[in-house]
DNA sequence: ATGGTTGCTTCGCAA
């Protein structure tokens, strides 16, 4: 007796799962990343702060668990990678019209189980340090270039997901102590305006779409009470295009890796789509 | 109270 659930059935929609994780050193977190891939089987996992050059990236170890990788790295700082079940196509490693010595952007088309392509854009937005610092001037310039790049990307790819470490809380709901953080880096009105201007290009905060309540974060400082006191920020975001949001089915924060021995200070944020 | 912790082929800096 034939089954309608046969995996070869054409036009059948499967789940397309993406995730973002600032690993704060791929050297230290390699085993945790591979274990996470094996357990969760995402179609694409975007990493930030790999903190190594491509020559040192563990392409082979990741391949052994069934994943293909693309990476843009540098020594000591920054660095991004996309790990995917199906090989990345049309890889881009630079924002439009923006010279950047820091490795913070990588994008590619990733196919779902039915062959449909999703444009996956992985970013590590500059931290900015403090609003009166030179690093904040760089953060603003970088973010403006991202907005311009995303305007073009969205016009070319209706199914686009922009995800990564944005180093910006969208609102006070994403901050454990809005009074203490008021006006500070990650929580300032200036940065939130930058983010909402980017969203106005046609991107939607997918975690918040499925989780209207607060008190859930993606980063907790290593210092002090940190994770134990849930003193966190939600700065790791999955932003879906309108067409992709229509096909989204779930989004969640996986706090399990933050509880591990020697954790990253960030934990993975996941979204799923019917693709 | 400008503290505290982690990672870097470290010895101060970025987060």
PDB file of C-alpha atoms (C1' of nucleotides) in Angstrom:
ATOM      1  CA  UNK A   1       0.000   0.000   0.000  1.00  0.00           C
ATOM      2  CA  UNK A   2       1.450   3.345  -1.051  1.00  0.00           C
ATOM      3  CA  UNK A   3       1.887   6.191   1.402  1.00  0.00           C
ATOM      4  CA  UNK A   4       1.326   9.902   0.912  1.00  0.00           C
ATOM      5  CA  UNK A   5       4.152  10.543   3.389  1.00  0.00           C
ATOM      6  CA  UNK A   6       6.715   8.999   1.046  1.00  0.00           C
ATOM      7  CA  UNK A   7       9.736  11.314   1.101  1.00  0.00           C
ATOM      8  CA  UNK A   8      10.014  11.254  -2.691  1.00  0.00           C
ATOM      9  CA  UNK A   9       6.584  12.837  -3.092  1.00  0.00           C
ATOM     10  CA  UNK A  10       7.075  16.036  -5.080  1.00  0.00           C
ATOM     11  CA  UNK A  11       6.031  19.438  -3.743  1.00  0.00           C
ATOM     12  CA  UNK A  12       5.844  18.070  -0.236  1.00  0.00           C
ATOM     13  CA  UNK A  13       6.827  20.761   2.273  1.00  0.00           C
ATOM     14  CA  UNK A  14       9.441  19.744   4.802  1.00  0.00           C
ATOM     15  CA  UNK A  15      10.915  21.632   7.703  1.00  0.00           C
ATOM     16  CA  UNK A  16      13.801  23.984   6.948  1.00  0.00           C
ATOM     17  CA  UNK A  17      15.664  24.779  10.153  1.00  0.00           C
ATOM     18  CA  UNK A  18      18.176  27.610  10.580  1.00  0.00           C
ATOM     19  CA  UNK A  19      20.118  28.666  13.666  1.00  0.00           C
ATOM     20  CA  UNK A  20      22.588  31.314  14.790  1.00  0.00           C
ATOM     21  CA  UNK A  21      25.253  30.863  17.456  1.00  0.00           C
ATOM     22  CA  UNK A  22      28.063  33.177  18.508  1.00  0.00           C
ATOM     23  CA  UNK A  23      30.543  30.513  19.624  1.00  0.00           C
ATOM     24  CA  UNK A  24      33.269  32.866  20.964  1.00  0.00           C
ATOM     25  CA  UNK A  25      36.155  30.784  19.555  1.00  0.00           C
ATOM     26  CA  UNK A  26      35.575  27.782  17.283  1.00  0.00           C
ATOM     27  CA  UNK A  27      38.765  26.253  18.691  1.00  0.00           C
ATOM     28  CA  UNK A  28      37.253  26.017  22.166  1.00  0.00           C
ATOM     29  CA  UNK A  29      33.690  25.239  21.025  1.00  0.00           C
ATOM     30  CA  UNK A  30      34.323  22.790  18.138  1.00  0.00           C
ATOM     31  CA  UNK A  31      33.090  19.715  19.994  1.00  0.00           C
ATOM     32  CA  UNK A  32      30.003  21.531  21.276  1.00  0.00           C
ATOM     33  CA  UNK A  33      29.147  22.714  17.767  1.00  0.00           C
ATOM     34  CA  UNK A  34      29.476  19.221  16.291  1.00  0.00           C
ATOM     35  CA  UNK A  35      27.358  17.733  19.091  1.00  0.00           C
ATOM     36  CA  UNK A  36      24.718  20.407  18.519  1.00  0.00           C
ATOM     37  CA  UNK A  37      24.644  19.695  14.765  1.00  0.00           C
ATOM     38  CA  UNK A  38      24.204  15.978  15.402  1.00  0.00           C
ATOM     39  CA  UNK A  39      21.390  16.519  17.869  1.00  0.00           C
ATOM     40  CA  UNK A  40      19.427  19.261  16.078  1.00  0.00           C
ATOM     41  CA  UNK A  41      20.157  18.598  12.387  1.00  0.00           C
ATOM     42  CA  UNK A  42      19.645  22.180  11.175  1.00  0.00           C
ATOM     43  CA  UNK A  43      19.665  22.868   7.435  1.00  0.00           C
ATOM     44  CA  UNK A  44      21.973  25.815   8.158  1.00  0.00           C
ATOM     45  CA  UNK A  45      23.892  26.865  11.271  1.00  0.00           C
ATOM     46  CA  UNK A  46      25.437  30.350  11.243  1.00  0.00           C
ATOM     47  CA  UNK A  47      28.431  30.891  13.526  1.00  0.00           C
ATOM     48  CA  UNK A  48      30.040  34.123  14.674  1.00  0.00           C
ATOM     49  CA  UNK A  49      33.321  34.904  16.435  1.00  0.00           C
ATOM     50  CA  UNK A  50      35.081  31.803  15.155  1.00  0.00           C
ATOM     51  CA  UNK A  51      38.320  33.717  15.952  1.00  0.00           C
ATOM     52  CA  UNK A  52      40.472  31.785  13.482  1.00  0.00           C
ATOM     53  CA  UNK A  53      41.606  31.965   9.865  1.00  0.00           C
ATOM     54  CA  UNK A  54      39.966  29.646   7.315  1.00  0.00           C
ATOM     55  CA  UNK A  55      43.132  27.490   7.211  1.00  0.00           C
ATOM     56  CA  UNK A  56      42.497  26.516  10.855  1.00  0.00           C
ATOM     57  CA  UNK A  57      38.739  25.941  10.493  1.00  0.00           C
ATOM     58  CA  UNK A  58      37.702  22.291  11.171  1.00  0.00           C
ATOM     59  CA  UNK A  59      36.119  21.680   7.746  1.00  0.00           C
ATOM     60  CA  UNK A  60      36.961  17.942   7.864  1.00  0.00           C
ATOM     61  CA  UNK A  61      35.554  17.253  11.343  1.00  0.00           C
ATOM     62  CA  UNK A  62      32.326  19.009  10.366  1.00  0.00           C
ATOM     63  CA  UNK A  63      32.228  17.123   7.057  1.00  0.00           C
ATOM     64  CA  UNK A  64      32.484  13.862   9.017  1.00  0.00           C
ATOM     65  CA  UNK A  65      29.171  14.649  10.687  1.00  0.00           C
ATOM     66  CA  UNK A  66      27.495  15.299   7.341  1.00  0.00           C
ATOM     67  CA  UNK A  67      27.840  19.064   7.038  1.00  0.00           C
ATOM     68  CA  UNK A  68      29.430  21.303   4.452  1.00  0.00           C
ATOM     69  CA  UNK A  69      31.064  24.553   5.621  1.00  0.00           C
ATOM     70  CA  UNK A  70      31.960  27.966   4.287  1.00  0.00           C
ATOM     71  CA  UNK A  71      33.962  30.352   6.451  1.00  0.00           C
ATOM     72  CA  UNK A  72      35.427  33.839   6.422  1.00  0.00           C
ATOM     73  CA  UNK A  73      37.913  34.126   9.235  1.00  0.00           C
ATOM     74  CA  UNK A  74      40.689  36.185  10.726  1.00  0.00           C
ATOM     75  CA  UNK A  75      43.177  35.689  13.519  1.00  0.00           C
ATOM     76  CA  UNK A  76      42.060  36.414  17.115  1.00  0.00           C
ATOM     77  CA  UNK A  77      38.903  38.391  16.350  1.00  0.00           C
ATOM     78  CA  UNK A  78      35.544  38.109  14.564  1.00  0.00           C
ATOM     79  CA  UNK A  79      35.078  35.519  11.802  1.00  0.00           C
ATOM     80  CA  UNK A  80      31.864  33.945  10.504  1.00  0.00           C
ATOM     81  CA  UNK A  81      30.853  30.586   9.023  1.00  0.00           C
ATOM     82  CA  UNK A  82      27.802  28.805   7.630  1.00  0.00           C
ATOM     83  CA  UNK A  83      27.462  25.051   8.168  1.00  0.00           C
ATOM     84  CA  UNK A  84      24.835  23.423   5.971  1.00  0.00           C
ATOM     85  CA  UNK A  85      23.472  20.010   4.998  1.00  0.00           C
ATOM     86  CA  UNK A  86      23.474  20.966   1.325  1.00  0.00           C
ATOM     87  CA  UNK A  87      26.392  22.844  -0.178  1.00  0.00           C
ATOM     88  CA  UNK A  88      26.262  26.621  -0.112  1.00  0.00           C
ATOM     89  CA  UNK A  89      25.803  28.281  -3.516  1.00  0.00           C
ATOM     90  CA  UNK A  90      26.498  31.841  -4.708  1.00  0.00           C
ATOM     91  CA  UNK A  91      28.652  32.672  -1.702  1.00  0.00           C
ATOM     92  CA  UNK A  92      29.214  36.345  -0.874  1.00  0.00           C
ATOM     93  CA  UNK A  93      31.738  37.582   1.701  1.00  0.00           C
ATOM     94  CA  UNK A  94      31.450  41.360   1.471  1.00  0.00           C
ATOM     95  CA  UNK A  95      28.807  43.990   2.147  1.00  0.00           C
ATOM     96  CA  UNK A  96      27.953  46.171  -0.855  1.00  0.00           C
ATOM     97  CA  UNK A  97      30.262  49.192  -1.311  1.00  0.00           C
ATOM     98  CA  UNK A  98      31.933  48.850   2.084  1.00  0.00           C
ATOM     99  CA  UNK A  99      35.625  48.189   2.582  1.00  0.00           C
ATOM    100  CA  UNK A 100      36.054  46.196   5.782  1.00  0.00           C
ATOM    101  CA  UNK A 101      39.184  44.654   7.281  1.00  0.00           C
ATOM    102  CA  UNK A 102      37.044  42.846   9.849  1.00  0.00           C
ATOM    103  CA  UNK A 103      35.409  39.543   8.851  1.00  0.00           C
ATOM    104  CA  UNK A 104      31.760  39.894   9.830  1.00  0.00           C
ATOM    105  CA  UNK A 105      29.594  38.947   6.837  1.00  0.00           C
ATOM    106  CA  UNK A 106      28.999  35.777   4.822  1.00  0.00           C
ATOM    107  CA  UNK A 107      25.950  34.904   2.756  1.00  0.00           C
ATOM    108  CA  UNK A 108      24.883  32.026   0.531  1.00  0.00           C
ATOM    109  CA  UNK A 109      21.946  30.250  -1.047  1.00  0.00           C
ATOM    110  CA  UNK A 110      21.092  27.079   0.883  1.00  0.00           C
ATOM    111  CA  UNK A 111      18.696  24.509  -0.551  1.00  0.00           C
ATOM    112  CA  UNK A 112      15.892  22.910   1.419  1.00  0.00           C
ATOM    113  CA  UNK A 113      14.883  19.255   1.117  1.00  0.00           C
ATOM    114  CA  UNK A 114      12.739  20.049  -1.944  1.00  0.00           C
ATOM    115  CA  UNK A 115      15.532  22.003  -3.665  1.00  0.00           C
ATOM    116  CA  UNK A 116      14.051  25.426  -3.028  1.00  0.00           C
ATOM    117  CA  UNK A 117      16.745  28.029  -2.254  1.00  0.00           C
ATOM    118  CA  UNK A 118      16.836  30.289   0.779  1.00  0.00           C
ATOM    119  CA  UNK A 119      19.247  33.234   0.882  1.00  0.00           C
ATOM    120  CA  UNK A 120      20.999  32.868   4.264  1.00  0.00           C
ATOM    121  CA  UNK A 121      22.854  35.991   5.431  1.00  0.00           C
ATOM    122  CA  UNK A 122      25.079  35.586   8.493  1.00  0.00           C
ATOM    123  CA  UNK A 123      26.331  38.690  10.326  1.00  0.00           C
ATOM    124  CA  UNK A 124      28.464  39.585  13.319  1.00  0.00           C
ATOM    125  CA  UNK A 125      27.483  43.211  13.868  1.00  0.00           C
ATOM    126  CA  UNK A 126      30.200  45.311  15.580  1.00  0.00           C
ATOM    127  CA  UNK A 127      29.834  45.544  19.365  1.00  0.00           C
ATOM    128  CA  UNK A 128      30.325  49.305  19.443  1.00  0.00           C
ATOM    129  CA  UNK A 129      31.776  49.367  22.994  1.00  0.00           C
ATOM    130  CA  UNK A 130      30.244  52.735  24.000  1.00  0.00           C
ATOM    131  CA  UNK A 131      28.167  55.377  22.236  1.00  0.00           C
ATOM    132  CA  UNK A 132      30.955  57.985  22.427  1.00  0.00           C
ATOM    133  CA  UNK A 133      33.662  55.665  21.052  1.00  0.00           C
ATOM    134  CA  UNK A 134      35.242  55.343  17.614  1.00  0.00           C
ATOM    135  CA  UNK A 135      33.986  51.762  17.629  1.00  0.00           C
ATOM    136  CA  UNK A 136      30.417  53.081  17.693  1.00  0.00           C
ATOM    137  CA  UNK A 137      31.079  55.224  14.609  1.00  0.00           C
ATOM    138  CA  UNK A 138      32.215  51.997  12.914  1.00  0.00           C
ATOM    139  CA  UNK A 139      29.114  50.143  14.151  1.00  0.00           C
ATOM    140  CA  UNK A 140      26.854  52.795  12.605  1.00  0.00           C
ATOM    141  CA  UNK A 141      28.736  52.807   9.275  1.00  0.00           C
ATOM    142  CA  UNK A 142      28.734  48.999   9.166  1.00  0.00           C
ATOM    143  CA  UNK A 143      25.026  48.830   9.910  1.00  0.00           C
ATOM    144  CA  UNK A 144      24.232  51.378   7.200  1.00  0.00           C
ATOM    145  CA  UNK A 145      26.135  49.210   4.696  1.00  0.00           C
ATOM    146  CA  UNK A 146      24.188  46.163   5.934  1.00  0.00           C
ATOM    147  CA  UNK A 147      20.893  47.983   5.332  1.00  0.00           C
ATOM    148  CA  UNK A 148      21.926  48.845   1.776  1.00  0.00           C
ATOM    149  CA  UNK A 149      23.061  45.261   1.157  1.00  0.00           C
ATOM    150  CA  UNK A 150      19.802  43.863   2.525  1.00  0.00           C
ATOM    151  CA  UNK A 151      17.695  46.199   0.379  1.00  0.00           C
ATOM    152  CA  UNK A 152      19.310  44.649  -2.701  1.00  0.00           C
ATOM    153  CA  UNK A 153      19.253  41.120  -1.285  1.00  0.00           C
ATOM    154  CA  UNK A 154      15.537  41.303  -0.475  1.00  0.00           C
ATOM    155  CA  UNK A 155      14.760  42.589  -3.986  1.00  0.00           C
ATOM    156  CA  UNK A 156      16.634  39.623  -5.492  1.00  0.00           C
ATOM    157  CA  UNK A 157      15.606  36.875  -3.047  1.00  0.00           C
ATOM    158  CA  UNK A 158      12.047  36.840  -1.655  1.00  0.00           C
ATOM    159  CA  UNK A 159      13.075  33.966   0.632  1.00  0.00           C
ATOM    160  CA  UNK A 160      15.795  35.633   2.701  1.00  0.00           C
ATOM    161  CA  UNK A 161      16.813  35.123   6.316  1.00  0.00           C
ATOM    162  CA  UNK A 162      19.263  37.500   7.989  1.00  0.00           C
ATOM    163  CA  UNK A 163      20.595  36.092  11.222  1.00  0.00           C
ATOM    164  CA  UNK A 164      23.463  36.537  13.618  1.00  0.00           C
ATOM    165  CA  UNK A 165      24.771  38.517  16.566  1.00  0.00           C
ATOM    166  CA  UNK A 166      23.340  42.026  16.130  1.00  0.00           C
ATOM    167  CA  UNK A 167      24.702  43.440  19.406  1.00  0.00           C
ATOM    168  CA  UNK A 168      21.397  45.356  19.694  1.00  0.00           C
ATOM    169  CA  UNK A 169      18.330  44.594  21.837  1.00  0.00           C
ATOM    170  CA  UNK A 170      15.188  45.372  19.788  1.00  0.00           C
ATOM    171  CA  UNK A 171      13.360  46.702  22.876  1.00  0.00           C
ATOM    172  CA  UNK A 172      13.362  46.802  26.680  1.00  0.00           C
ATOM    173  CA  UNK A 173      11.585  43.432  26.588  1.00  0.00           C
ATOM    174  CA  UNK A 174      14.928  42.005  25.448  1.00  0.00           C
ATOM    175  CA  UNK A 175      16.914  43.388  28.380  1.00  0.00           C
ATOM    176  CA  UNK A 176      16.971  41.919  31.905  1.00  0.00           C
ATOM    177  CA  UNK A 177      17.374  45.348  33.550  1.00  0.00           C
ATOM    178  CA  UNK A 178      16.185  48.189  31.299  1.00  0.00           C
ATOM    179  CA  UNK A 179      16.828  50.806  34.010  1.00  0.00           C
ATOM    180  CA  UNK A 180      20.482  49.842  34.516  1.00  0.00           C
ATOM    181  CA  UNK A 181      21.027  49.490  30.754  1.00  0.00           C
ATOM    182  CA  UNK A 182      19.154  52.643  29.663  1.00  0.00           C
ATOM    183  CA  UNK A 183      21.159  54.504  27.026  1.00  0.00           C
ATOM    184  CA  UNK A 184      24.011  52.002  27.242  1.00  0.00           C
ATOM    185  CA  UNK A 185      25.555  50.112  24.332  1.00  0.00           C
ATOM    186  CA  UNK A 186      23.207  47.328  23.029  1.00  0.00           C
ATOM    187  CA  UNK A 187      20.172  49.109  24.540  1.00  0.00           C
ATOM    188  CA  UNK A 188      20.363  52.697  23.316  1.00  0.00           C
ATOM    189  CA  UNK A 189      17.603  54.424  21.346  1.00  0.00           C
ATOM    190  CA  UNK A 190      20.152  55.191  18.621  1.00  0.00           C
ATOM    191  CA  UNK A 191      20.862  51.501  18.045  1.00  0.00           C
ATOM    192  CA  UNK A 192      17.207  50.500  18.265  1.00  0.00           C
ATOM    193  CA  UNK A 193      16.377  53.104  15.618  1.00  0.00           C
ATOM    194  CA  UNK A 194      19.141  51.641  13.422  1.00  0.00           C
ATOM    195  CA  UNK A 195      17.666  48.165  13.851  1.00  0.00           C
ATOM    196  CA  UNK A 196      14.081  49.250  13.193  1.00  0.00           C
ATOM    197  CA  UNK A 197      15.187  51.136  10.078  1.00  0.00           C
ATOM    198  CA  UNK A 198      16.733  47.872   8.857  1.00  0.00           C
ATOM    199  CA  UNK A 199      13.514  45.992   9.676  1.00  0.00           C
ATOM    200  CA  UNK A 200      11.555  48.565   7.645  1.00  0.00           C
ATOM    201  CA  UNK A 201      13.269  47.182   4.527  1.00  0.00           C
ATOM    202  CA  UNK A 202      11.037  44.122   5.009  1.00  0.00           C
ATOM    203  CA  UNK A 203      12.471  41.935   7.774  1.00  0.00           C
ATOM    204  CA  UNK A 204      10.680  40.438  10.776  1.00  0.00           C
ATOM    205  CA  UNK A 205      11.966  39.449  14.235  1.00  0.00           C
ATOM    206  CA  UNK A 206      11.005  35.789  14.026  1.00  0.00           C
ATOM    207  CA  UNK A 207      11.693  34.775  17.647  1.00  0.00           C
ATOM    208  CA  UNK A 208       9.494  37.615  18.891  1.00  0.00           C
ATOM    209  CA  UNK A 209       6.791  36.681  16.351  1.00  0.00           C
ATOM    210  CA  UNK A 210       6.345  33.331  18.103  1.00  0.00           C
ATOM    211  CA  UNK A 211       7.241  34.455  21.645  1.00  0.00           C
ATOM    212  CA  UNK A 212       5.512  37.691  22.648  1.00  0.00           C
ATOM    213  CA  UNK A 213       6.711  37.421  26.268  1.00  0.00           C
ATOM    214  CA  UNK A 214      10.072  38.669  27.510  1.00  0.00           C
ATOM    215  CA  UNK A 215      12.572  37.322  30.065  1.00  0.00           C
ATOM    216  CA  UNK A 216      14.247  35.209  27.393  1.00  0.00           C
ATOM    217  CA  UNK A 217      17.748  36.080  26.302  1.00  0.00           C
ATOM    218  CA  UNK A 218      20.493  34.778  24.015  1.00  0.00           C
ATOM    219  CA  UNK A 219      23.572  36.230  25.787  1.00  0.00           C
ATOM    220  CA  UNK A 220      24.640  36.398  29.414  1.00  0.00           C
ATOM    221  CA  UNK A 221      27.853  38.041  30.649  1.00  0.00           C
ATOM    222  CA  UNK A 222      30.518  35.652  31.917  1.00  0.00           C
ATOM    223  CA  UNK A 223      31.112  38.071  34.778  1.00  0.00           C
ATOM    224  CA  UNK A 224      29.242  38.159  38.049  1.00  0.00           C
ATOM    225  CA  UNK A 225      25.909  36.367  38.464  1.00  0.00           C
ATOM    226  CA  UNK A 226      25.439  36.300  34.689  1.00  0.00           C
ATOM    227  CA  UNK A 227      23.546  33.251  33.557  1.00  0.00           C
ATOM    228  CA  UNK A 228      22.640  32.062  37.057  1.00  0.00           C
ATOM    229  CA  UNK A 229      20.676  35.287  37.668  1.00  0.00           C
ATOM    230  CA  UNK A 230      19.275  35.319  34.093  1.00  0.00           C
ATOM    231  CA  UNK A 231      20.986  38.686  33.711  1.00  0.00           C
ATOM    232  CA  UNK A 232      20.920  38.568  29.924  1.00  0.00           C
ATOM    233  CA  UNK A 233      20.151  40.332  26.667  1.00  0.00           C
ATOM    234  CA  UNK A 234      18.460  39.099  23.500  1.00  0.00           C
ATOM    235  CA  UNK A 235      20.919  40.351  20.885  1.00  0.00           C
ATOM    236  CA  UNK A 236      21.103  37.264  18.619  1.00  0.00           C
ATOM    237  CA  UNK A 237      18.301  37.580  16.084  1.00  0.00           C
ATOM    238  CA  UNK A 238      16.685  35.711  13.208  1.00  0.00           C
ATOM    239  CA  UNK A 239      15.131  38.223  10.811  1.00  0.00           C
ATOM    240  CA  UNK A 240      12.920  36.718   8.102  1.00  0.00           C
ATOM    241  CA  UNK A 241      11.706  38.335   4.890  1.00  0.00           C
ATOM    242  CA  UNK A 242       7.931  38.718   4.615  1.00  0.00           C
ATOM    243  CA  UNK A 243       7.572  35.722   2.297  1.00  0.00           C
ATOM    244  CA  UNK A 244       9.684  33.597   4.627  1.00  0.00           C
ATOM    245  CA  UNK A 245       7.807  34.756   7.736  1.00  0.00           C
ATOM    246  CA  UNK A 246       4.593  33.500   6.120  1.00  0.00           C
ATOM    247  CA  UNK A 247       6.200  30.070   5.970  1.00  0.00           C
ATOM    248  CA  UNK A 248       7.718  30.157   9.471  1.00  0.00           C
ATOM    249  CA  UNK A 249       6.443  27.521  11.872  1.00  0.00           C
ATOM    250  CA  UNK A 250       8.480  28.034  15.078  1.00  0.00           C
ATOM    251  CA  UNK A 251      11.343  29.910  16.697  1.00  0.00           C
ATOM    252  CA  UNK A 252      13.109  29.243  19.970  1.00  0.00           C
ATOM    253  CA  UNK A 253      16.208  29.869  22.057  1.00  0.00           C
ATOM    254  CA  UNK A 254      18.124  26.732  23.036  1.00  0.00           C
ATOM    255  CA  UNK A 255      19.612  27.486  26.456  1.00  0.00           C
ATOM    256  CA  UNK A 256      21.144  24.023  26.861  1.00  0.00           C
ATOM    257  CA  UNK A 257      24.607  24.915  25.464  1.00  0.00           C
ATOM    258  CA  UNK A 258      24.848  27.865  27.892  1.00  0.00           C
ATOM    259  CA  UNK A 259      24.633  25.347  30.767  1.00  0.00           C
ATOM    260  CA  UNK A 260      27.587  23.275  29.492  1.00  0.00           C
ATOM    261  CA  UNK A 261      31.091  23.278  30.925  1.00  0.00           C
ATOM    262  CA  UNK A 262      33.121  26.030  29.228  1.00  0.00           C
ATOM    263  CA  UNK A 263      30.145  27.547  27.409  1.00  0.00           C
ATOM    264  CA  UNK A 264      30.086  30.386  24.939  1.00  0.00           C
ATOM    265  CA  UNK A 265      28.516  33.475  26.488  1.00  0.00           C
ATOM    266  CA  UNK A 266      25.862  33.200  23.711  1.00  0.00           C
ATOM    267  CA  UNK A 267      23.423  30.339  23.102  1.00  0.00           C
ATOM    268  CA  UNK A 268      21.760  29.225  19.815  1.00  0.00           C
ATOM    269  CA  UNK A 269      18.597  30.841  18.436  1.00  0.00           C
ATOM    270  CA  UNK A 270      16.581  28.671  16.043  1.00  0.00           C
ATOM    271  CA  UNK A 271      13.816  29.202  13.466  1.00  0.00           C
ATOM    272  CA  UNK A 272      11.907  26.710  11.326  1.00  0.00           C
ATOM    273  CA  UNK A 273      10.061  27.133   8.061  1.00  0.00           C
ATOM    274  CA  UNK A 274       7.772  25.078   5.871  1.00  0.00           C
ATOM    275  CA  UNK A 275       9.979  24.667   2.807  1.00  0.00           C
TER     276      UNK A 275
ATOM    277  C1'  DA B   1      31.620  50.627  44.196  1.00  0.00           C
ATOM    278  C1'  DT B   2      33.618  51.220  36.780  1.00  0.00           C
ATOM    279  C1'  DG B   3      33.980  45.639  40.191  1.00  0.00           C
ATOM    280  C1'  DG B   4      33.547  40.733  37.578  1.00  0.00           C
ATOM    281  C1'  DT B   5      35.197  36.461  33.395  1.00  0.00           C
ATOM    282  C1'  DT B   6      36.716  34.466  29.094  1.00  0.00           C
ATOM    283  C1'  DG B   7      39.739  34.013  24.999  1.00  0.00           C
ATOM    284  C1'  DC B   8      43.701  35.260  22.620  1.00  0.00           C
ATOM    285  C1'  DT B   9      49.508  31.435  19.430  1.00  0.00           C
ATOM    286  C1'  DT B  10      47.832  36.778  25.323  1.00  0.00           C
ATOM    287  C1'  DC B  11      51.453  39.764  28.850  1.00  0.00           C
ATOM    288  C1'  DG B  12      46.729  44.306  27.281  1.00  0.00           C
ATOM    289  C1'  DC B  13      42.676  44.225  24.743  1.00  0.00           C
ATOM    290  C1'  DA B  14      38.013  43.093  23.170  1.00  0.00           C
ATOM    291  C1'  DA B  15      33.781  41.395  24.512  1.00  0.00           C
TER     292       DA B  15
END
